[in-house]
mmCIF file with all atom_site columns, C-alpha atoms in Angstrom:
data_model
loop_
_atom_site.group_PDB
_atom_site.id
_atom_site.type_symbol
_atom_site.label_atom_id
_atom_site.label_alt_id
_atom_site.label_comp_id
_atom_site.label_asym_id
_atom_site.label_entity_id
_atom_site.label_seq_id
_atom_site.pdbx_PDB_ins_code
_atom_site.Cartn_x
_atom_site.Cartn_y
_atom_site.Cartn_z
_atom_site.occupancy
_atom_site.B_iso_or_equiv
_atom_site.pdbx_formal_charge
_atom_site.auth_seq_id
_atom_site.auth_comp_id
_atom_site.auth_asym_id
_atom_site.auth_atom_id
_atom_site.pdbx_PDB_model_num
ATOM 1   C CA . MET A 1 1   ? -34.385 4.424  17.500 1.00 0.00 ? 1375 MET A CA 1
ATOM 2   C CA . LEU A 1 2   ? -37.663 4.477  19.445 1.00 0.00 ? 1376 LEU A CA 1
ATOM 3   C CA . ASP A 1 3   ? -37.153 0.836  20.431 1.00 0.00 ? 1377 ASP A CA 1
ATOM 4   C CA . SER A 1 4   ? -34.043 1.804  22.383 1.00 0.00 ? 1378 SER A CA 1
ATOM 5   C CA . LEU A 1 5   ? -35.944 4.309  24.559 1.00 0.00 ? 1379 LEU A CA 1
ATOM 6   C CA . PRO A 1 6   ? -37.567 3.275  27.831 1.00 0.00 ? 1380 PRO A CA 1
ATOM 7   C CA . ASP A 1 7   ? -41.364 3.119  28.049 1.00 0.00 ? 1381 ASP A CA 1
ATOM 8   C CA . ARG A 1 8   ? -41.312 6.153  30.325 1.00 0.00 ? 1382 ARG A CA 1
ATOM 9   C CA . PRO A 1 9   ? -39.959 9.698  30.235 1.00 0.00 ? 1383 PRO A CA 1
ATOM 10  C CA . LEU A 1 10  ? -36.177 10.046 30.395 1.00 0.00 ? 1384 LEU A CA 1
ATOM 11  C CA . ALA A 1 11  ? -34.058 11.001 33.372 1.00 0.00 ? 1385 ALA A CA 1
ATOM 12  C CA . LYS A 1 12  ? -31.555 13.765 32.550 1.00 0.00 ? 1386 LYS A CA 1
ATOM 13  C CA . ALA A 1 13  ? -28.669 11.289 32.802 1.00 0.00 ? 1387 ALA A CA 1
ATOM 14  C CA . GLU A 1 14  ? -30.423 8.983  30.327 1.00 0.00 ? 1388 GLU A CA 1
ATOM 15  C CA . ALA A 1 15  ? -30.994 11.850 27.896 1.00 0.00 ? 1389 ALA A CA 1
ATOM 16  C CA . ASP A 1 16  ? -27.342 12.849 28.200 1.00 0.00 ? 1390 ASP A CA 1
ATOM 17  C CA . ALA A 1 17  ? -26.226 9.251  27.671 1.00 0.00 ? 1391 ALA A CA 1
ATOM 18  C CA . LEU A 1 18  ? -28.102 8.978  24.372 1.00 0.00 ? 1392 LEU A CA 1
ATOM 19  C CA . SER A 1 19  ? -25.455 11.156 22.752 1.00 0.00 ? 1393 SER A CA 1
ATOM 20  C CA . ASP A 1 20  ? -22.709 8.774  23.929 1.00 0.00 ? 1394 ASP A CA 1
ATOM 21  C CA . GLY A 1 21  ? -23.784 6.207  21.345 1.00 0.00 ? 1395 GLY A CA 1
ATOM 22  C CA . ASP A 1 22  ? -23.299 6.173  17.617 1.00 0.00 ? 1396 ASP A CA 1
ATOM 23  C CA . GLY A 1 23  ? -25.394 8.426  15.458 1.00 0.00 ? 1397 GLY A CA 1
ATOM 24  C CA . ILE A 1 24  ? -26.723 10.966 17.986 1.00 0.00 ? 1398 ILE A CA 1
ATOM 25  C CA . ASP A 1 25  ? -24.622 14.098 18.398 1.00 0.00 ? 1399 ASP A CA 1
ATOM 26  C CA . LEU A 1 26  ? -26.783 15.987 20.894 1.00 0.00 ? 1400 LEU A CA 1
ATOM 27  C CA . VAL A 1 27  ? -29.951 15.419 22.899 1.00 0.00 ? 1401 VAL A CA 1
ATOM 28  C CA . PHE A 1 28  ? -31.777 18.587 23.920 1.00 0.00 ? 1402 PHE A CA 1
ATOM 29  C CA . PRO A 1 29  ? -34.751 18.608 26.310 1.00 0.00 ? 1403 PRO A CA 1
ATOM 30  C CA . ALA A 1 30  ? -37.090 20.695 24.208 1.00 0.00 ? 1404 ALA A CA 1
ATOM 31  C CA . THR A 1 31  ? -39.948 22.153 26.247 1.00 0.00 ? 1405 THR A CA 1
ATOM 32  C CA . PRO A 1 32  ? -40.186 23.536 29.761 1.00 0.00 ? 1406 PRO A CA 1
ATOM 33  C CA . GLU A 1 33  ? -43.546 21.816 30.267 1.00 0.00 ? 1407 GLU A CA 1
ATOM 34  C CA . GLY A 1 34  ? -41.870 18.608 29.123 1.00 0.00 ? 1408 GLY A CA 1
ATOM 35  C CA . ILE A 1 35  ? -39.751 18.536 32.269 1.00 0.00 ? 1409 ILE A CA 1
ATOM 36  C CA . ARG A 1 36  ? -41.852 17.170 35.101 1.00 0.00 ? 1410 ARG A CA 1
ATOM 37  C CA . GLU A 1 37  ? -41.456 15.560 38.462 1.00 0.00 ? 1411 GLU A CA 1
ATOM 38  C CA . ASP A 1 38  ? -42.356 11.864 38.209 1.00 0.00 ? 1412 ASP A CA 1
ATOM 39  C CA . ASP A 1 39  ? -42.039 9.701  41.304 1.00 0.00 ? 1413 ASP A CA 1
ATOM 40  C CA . GLY A 1 40  ? -39.862 12.361 42.925 1.00 0.00 ? 1414 GLY A CA 1
ATOM 41  C CA . HIS A 1 41  ? -37.467 12.512 39.973 1.00 0.00 ? 1415 HIS A CA 1
ATOM 42  C CA . GLN A 1 42  ? -37.157 15.067 37.224 1.00 0.00 ? 1416 GLN A CA 1
ATOM 43  C CA . ARG A 1 43  ? -38.143 13.451 33.892 1.00 0.00 ? 1417 ARG A CA 1
ATOM 44  C CA . ILE A 1 44  ? -37.938 14.695 30.320 1.00 0.00 ? 1418 ILE A CA 1
ATOM 45  C CA . HIS A 1 45  ? -40.998 14.189 28.113 1.00 0.00 ? 1419 HIS A CA 1
ATOM 46  C CA . ASP A 1 46  ? -39.928 16.121 24.972 1.00 0.00 ? 1420 ASP A CA 1
ATOM 47  C CA . VAL A 1 47  ? -36.534 15.969 23.252 1.00 0.00 ? 1421 VAL A CA 1
ATOM 48  C CA . LEU A 1 48  ? -34.758 17.038 20.107 1.00 0.00 ? 1422 LEU A CA 1
ATOM 49  C CA . LEU A 1 49  ? -32.190 14.571 18.783 1.00 0.00 ? 1423 LEU A CA 1
ATOM 50  C CA . PHE A 1 50  ? -29.466 16.106 16.643 1.00 0.00 ? 1424 PHE A CA 1
ATOM 51  C CA . MET A 1 51  ? -27.883 13.621 14.277 1.00 0.00 ? 1425 MET A CA 1
ATOM 52  C CA . GLU A 1 52  ? -25.442 14.083 11.411 1.00 0.00 ? 1426 GLU A CA 1
ATOM 53  C CA . GLU A 1 53  ? -27.732 16.115 9.140  1.00 0.00 ? 1427 GLU A CA 1
ATOM 54  C CA . THR A 1 54  ? -31.098 15.460 10.759 1.00 0.00 ? 1428 THR A CA 1
ATOM 55  C CA . VAL A 1 55  ? -33.040 16.726 13.755 1.00 0.00 ? 1429 VAL A CA 1
ATOM 56  C CA . VAL A 1 56  ? -35.775 14.526 15.218 1.00 0.00 ? 1430 VAL A CA 1
ATOM 57  C CA . ALA A 1 57  ? -38.407 15.814 17.655 1.00 0.00 ? 1431 ALA A CA 1
ATOM 58  C CA . LEU A 1 58  ? -39.739 13.170 20.041 1.00 0.00 ? 1432 LEU A CA 1
ATOM 59  C CA . ALA A 1 59  ? -42.603 13.346 22.528 1.00 0.00 ? 1433 ALA A CA 1
ATOM 60  C CA . TYR A 1 60  ? -43.452 10.916 25.294 1.00 0.00 ? 1434 TYR A CA 1
ATOM 61  C CA . LEU A 1 61  ? -47.126 9.955  25.313 1.00 0.00 ? 1435 LEU A CA 1
ATOM 62  C CA . GLU A 1 62  ? -48.476 9.005  28.731 1.00 0.00 ? 1436 GLU A CA 1
ATOM 63  C CA . ALA A 1 63  ? -51.527 7.117  27.423 1.00 0.00 ? 1437 ALA A CA 1
ATOM 64  C CA . GLU A 1 64  ? -49.448 4.950  25.080 1.00 0.00 ? 1438 GLU A CA 1
ATOM 65  C CA . ARG A 1 65  ? -46.541 4.651  27.547 1.00 0.00 ? 1439 ARG A CA 1
ATOM 66  C CA . GLY A 1 66  ? -44.129 5.287  24.733 1.00 0.00 ? 1440 GLY A CA 1
ATOM 67  C CA . TRP A 1 67  ? -42.407 7.760  22.468 1.00 0.00 ? 1441 TRP A CA 1
ATOM 68  C CA . THR A 1 68  ? -43.572 9.147  19.138 1.00 0.00 ? 1442 THR A CA 1
ATOM 69  C CA . VAL A 1 69  ? -41.704 10.943 16.383 1.00 0.00 ? 1443 VAL A CA 1
ATOM 70  C CA . VAL A 1 70  ? -43.286 14.356 15.958 1.00 0.00 ? 1444 VAL A CA 1
ATOM 71  C CA . ALA A 1 71  ? -40.977 15.628 13.217 1.00 0.00 ? 1445 ALA A CA 1
ATOM 72  C CA . THR A 1 72  ? -37.872 14.633 11.297 1.00 0.00 ? 1446 THR A CA 1
ATOM 73  C CA . GLU A 1 73  ? -36.155 17.538 9.584  1.00 0.00 ? 1447 GLU A CA 1
ATOM 74  C CA . ASP A 1 74  ? -33.151 17.768 7.302  1.00 0.00 ? 1448 ASP A CA 1
ATOM 75  C CA . ASP A 1 75  ? -30.526 19.908 9.057  1.00 0.00 ? 1449 ASP A CA 1
ATOM 76  C CA . GLU A 1 76  ? -27.941 20.078 6.290  1.00 0.00 ? 1450 GLU A CA 1
ATOM 77  C CA . ASP A 1 77  ? -28.167 23.890 6.251  1.00 0.00 ? 1451 ASP A CA 1
ATOM 78  C CA . GLY A 1 78  ? -28.324 24.179 10.066 1.00 0.00 ? 1452 GLY A CA 1
ATOM 79  C CA . ASN A 1 79  ? -31.970 25.306 10.159 1.00 0.00 ? 1453 ASN A CA 1
ATOM 80  C CA . GLY A 1 80  ? -33.723 21.974 10.542 1.00 0.00 ? 1454 GLY A CA 1
ATOM 81  C CA . TYR A 1 81  ? -33.886 22.270 14.294 1.00 0.00 ? 1455 TYR A CA 1
ATOM 82  C CA . GLU A 1 82  ? -36.149 25.328 13.987 1.00 0.00 ? 1456 GLU A CA 1
ATOM 83  C CA . ALA A 1 83  ? -38.796 23.401 12.052 1.00 0.00 ? 1457 ALA A CA 1
ATOM 84  C CA . ALA A 1 84  ? -38.499 20.347 14.329 1.00 0.00 ? 1458 ALA A CA 1
ATOM 85  C CA . TYR A 1 85  ? -38.680 22.492 17.473 1.00 0.00 ? 1459 TYR A CA 1
ATOM 86  C CA . ASP A 1 86  ? -41.663 24.482 16.186 1.00 0.00 ? 1460 ASP A CA 1
ATOM 87  C CA . SER A 1 87  ? -43.430 21.245 15.193 1.00 0.00 ? 1461 SER A CA 1
ATOM 88  C CA . LEU A 1 88  ? -42.965 19.881 18.699 1.00 0.00 ? 1462 LEU A CA 1
ATOM 89  C CA . LEU A 1 89  ? -44.241 23.074 20.329 1.00 0.00 ? 1463 LEU A CA 1
ATOM 90  C CA . GLU A 1 90  ? -47.278 22.981 18.035 1.00 0.00 ? 1464 GLU A CA 1
ATOM 91  C CA . TYR A 1 91  ? -47.844 19.251 18.630 1.00 0.00 ? 1465 TYR A CA 1
ATOM 92  C CA . ARG A 1 92  ? -47.907 19.819 22.370 1.00 0.00 ? 1466 ARG A CA 1
ATOM 93  C CA . GLY A 1 93  ? -50.199 22.827 22.004 1.00 0.00 ? 1467 GLY A CA 1
ATOM 94  C CA . TYR A 1 94  ? -47.738 25.265 23.566 1.00 0.00 ? 1468 TYR A CA 1
ATOM 95  C CA . ASP A 1 95  ? -49.076 28.285 21.710 1.00 0.00 ? 1469 ASP A CA 1
ATOM 96  C CA . ASP A 1 96  ? -47.820 30.681 24.379 1.00 0.00 ? 1470 ASP A CA 1
ATOM 97  C CA . ILE A 1 97  ? -44.168 29.576 24.105 1.00 0.00 ? 1471 ILE A CA 1
ATOM 98  C CA . ASP A 1 98  ? -41.823 30.477 21.293 1.00 0.00 ? 1472 ASP A CA 1
ATOM 99  C CA . ARG A 1 99  ? -38.609 28.587 20.581 1.00 0.00 ? 1473 ARG A CA 1
ATOM 100 C CA . GLU A 1 100 ? -36.254 31.128 22.199 1.00 0.00 ? 1474 GLU A CA 1
ATOM 101 C CA . ASP A 1 101 ? -38.356 31.392 25.358 1.00 0.00 ? 1475 ASP A CA 1
ATOM 102 C CA . ALA A 1 102 ? -38.535 27.600 25.583 1.00 0.00 ? 1476 ALA A CA 1
ATOM 103 C CA . MET A 1 103 ? -34.739 27.345 25.343 1.00 0.00 ? 1477 MET A CA 1
ATOM 104 C CA . ARG A 1 104 ? -34.201 29.945 28.076 1.00 0.00 ? 1478 ARG A CA 1
ATOM 105 C CA . ARG A 1 105 ? -36.674 28.208 30.378 1.00 0.00 ? 1479 ARG A CA 1
ATOM 106 C CA . ILE A 1 106 ? -35.041 24.808 29.777 1.00 0.00 ? 1480 ILE A CA 1
ATOM 107 C CA . ILE A 1 107 ? -31.655 26.256 30.685 1.00 0.00 ? 1481 ILE A CA 1
ATOM 108 C CA . THR A 1 108 ? -32.974 27.660 33.947 1.00 0.00 ? 1482 THR A CA 1
ATOM 109 C CA . GLU A 1 109 ? -35.204 24.738 34.945 1.00 0.00 ? 1483 GLU A CA 1
ATOM 110 C CA . LEU A 1 110 ? -33.172 21.705 33.939 1.00 0.00 ? 1484 LEU A CA 1
ATOM 111 C CA . TYR A 1 111 ? -29.636 22.978 34.193 1.00 0.00 ? 1485 TYR A CA 1
ATOM 112 C CA . GLY A 1 112 ? -30.164 25.116 37.274 1.00 0.00 ? 1486 GLY A CA 1
ATOM 113 C CA . ILE A 1 113 ? -28.809 28.347 35.818 1.00 0.00 ? 1487 ILE A CA 1
ATOM 114 C CA . PRO A 1 114 ? -30.469 31.263 37.626 1.00 0.00 ? 1488 PRO A CA 1
ATOM 115 C CA . PRO A 1 115 ? -33.023 33.124 35.483 1.00 0.00 ? 1489 PRO A CA 1
ATOM 116 C CA . GLU A 1 116 ? -31.302 36.414 36.356 1.00 0.00 ? 1490 GLU A CA 1
ATOM 117 C CA . LEU A 1 117 ? -28.083 35.166 34.729 1.00 0.00 ? 1491 LEU A CA 1
ATOM 118 C CA . VAL A 1 118 ? -29.909 34.102 31.576 1.00 0.00 ? 1492 VAL A CA 1
ATOM 119 C CA . GLU A 1 119 ? -31.818 37.387 31.373 1.00 0.00 ? 1493 GLU A CA 1
ATOM 120 C CA . SER A 1 120 ? -28.725 39.511 32.041 1.00 0.00 ? 1494 SER A CA 1
ATOM 121 C CA . ASN A 1 121 ? -26.777 37.720 29.267 1.00 0.00 ? 1495 ASN A CA 1
ATOM 122 C CA . PRO A 1 122 ? -29.389 37.132 26.572 1.00 0.00 ? 1496 PRO A CA 1
ATOM 123 C CA . GLU A 1 123 ? -26.888 37.258 23.718 1.00 0.00 ? 1497 GLU A CA 1
ATOM 124 C CA . LYS A 1 124 ? -25.021 34.219 25.077 1.00 0.00 ? 1498 LYS A CA 1
ATOM 125 C CA . PHE A 1 125 ? -28.149 32.125 25.403 1.00 0.00 ? 1499 PHE A CA 1
ATOM 126 C CA . ASP A 1 126 ? -29.806 33.413 22.230 1.00 0.00 ? 1500 ASP A CA 1
ATOM 127 C CA . ALA A 1 127 ? -26.744 32.153 20.386 1.00 0.00 ? 1501 ALA A CA 1
ATOM 128 C CA . LEU A 1 128 ? -27.923 28.630 21.233 1.00 0.00 ? 1502 LEU A CA 1
ATOM 129 C CA . SER A 1 129 ? -30.882 29.112 18.922 1.00 0.00 ? 1503 SER A CA 1
ATOM 130 C CA . ASP A 1 130 ? -28.499 30.039 16.097 1.00 0.00 ? 1504 ASP A CA 1
ATOM 131 C CA . THR A 1 131 ? -26.607 26.729 16.164 1.00 0.00 ? 1505 THR A CA 1
#
């Protein structure tokens, strides 16, 4: 899986395209700090890959110019993403961000949904953390 990733952070279109192939159901940019401007383009440095009954947390490492698997969690009961997400937040040292806050910030920063809309409809966006 890591061999198929570029030796750089992903563009949003590349992250979206990963779920077009076999085996990956959803690719979710995982941390707000993991979305950065590189060479004038928005790049994703942290992702969660949702597969049949597994969630994998990946982080791009600048020094190694490559990706590393931070966590692989069984998601048969639908709760594996929580452990994978929390492992990634801990790995990156994002002590001041919890999973729900990270999801809200991703939605506003990467997908361009105004923060006011997210904050005025928290139940709709909190439901994302229940999937």
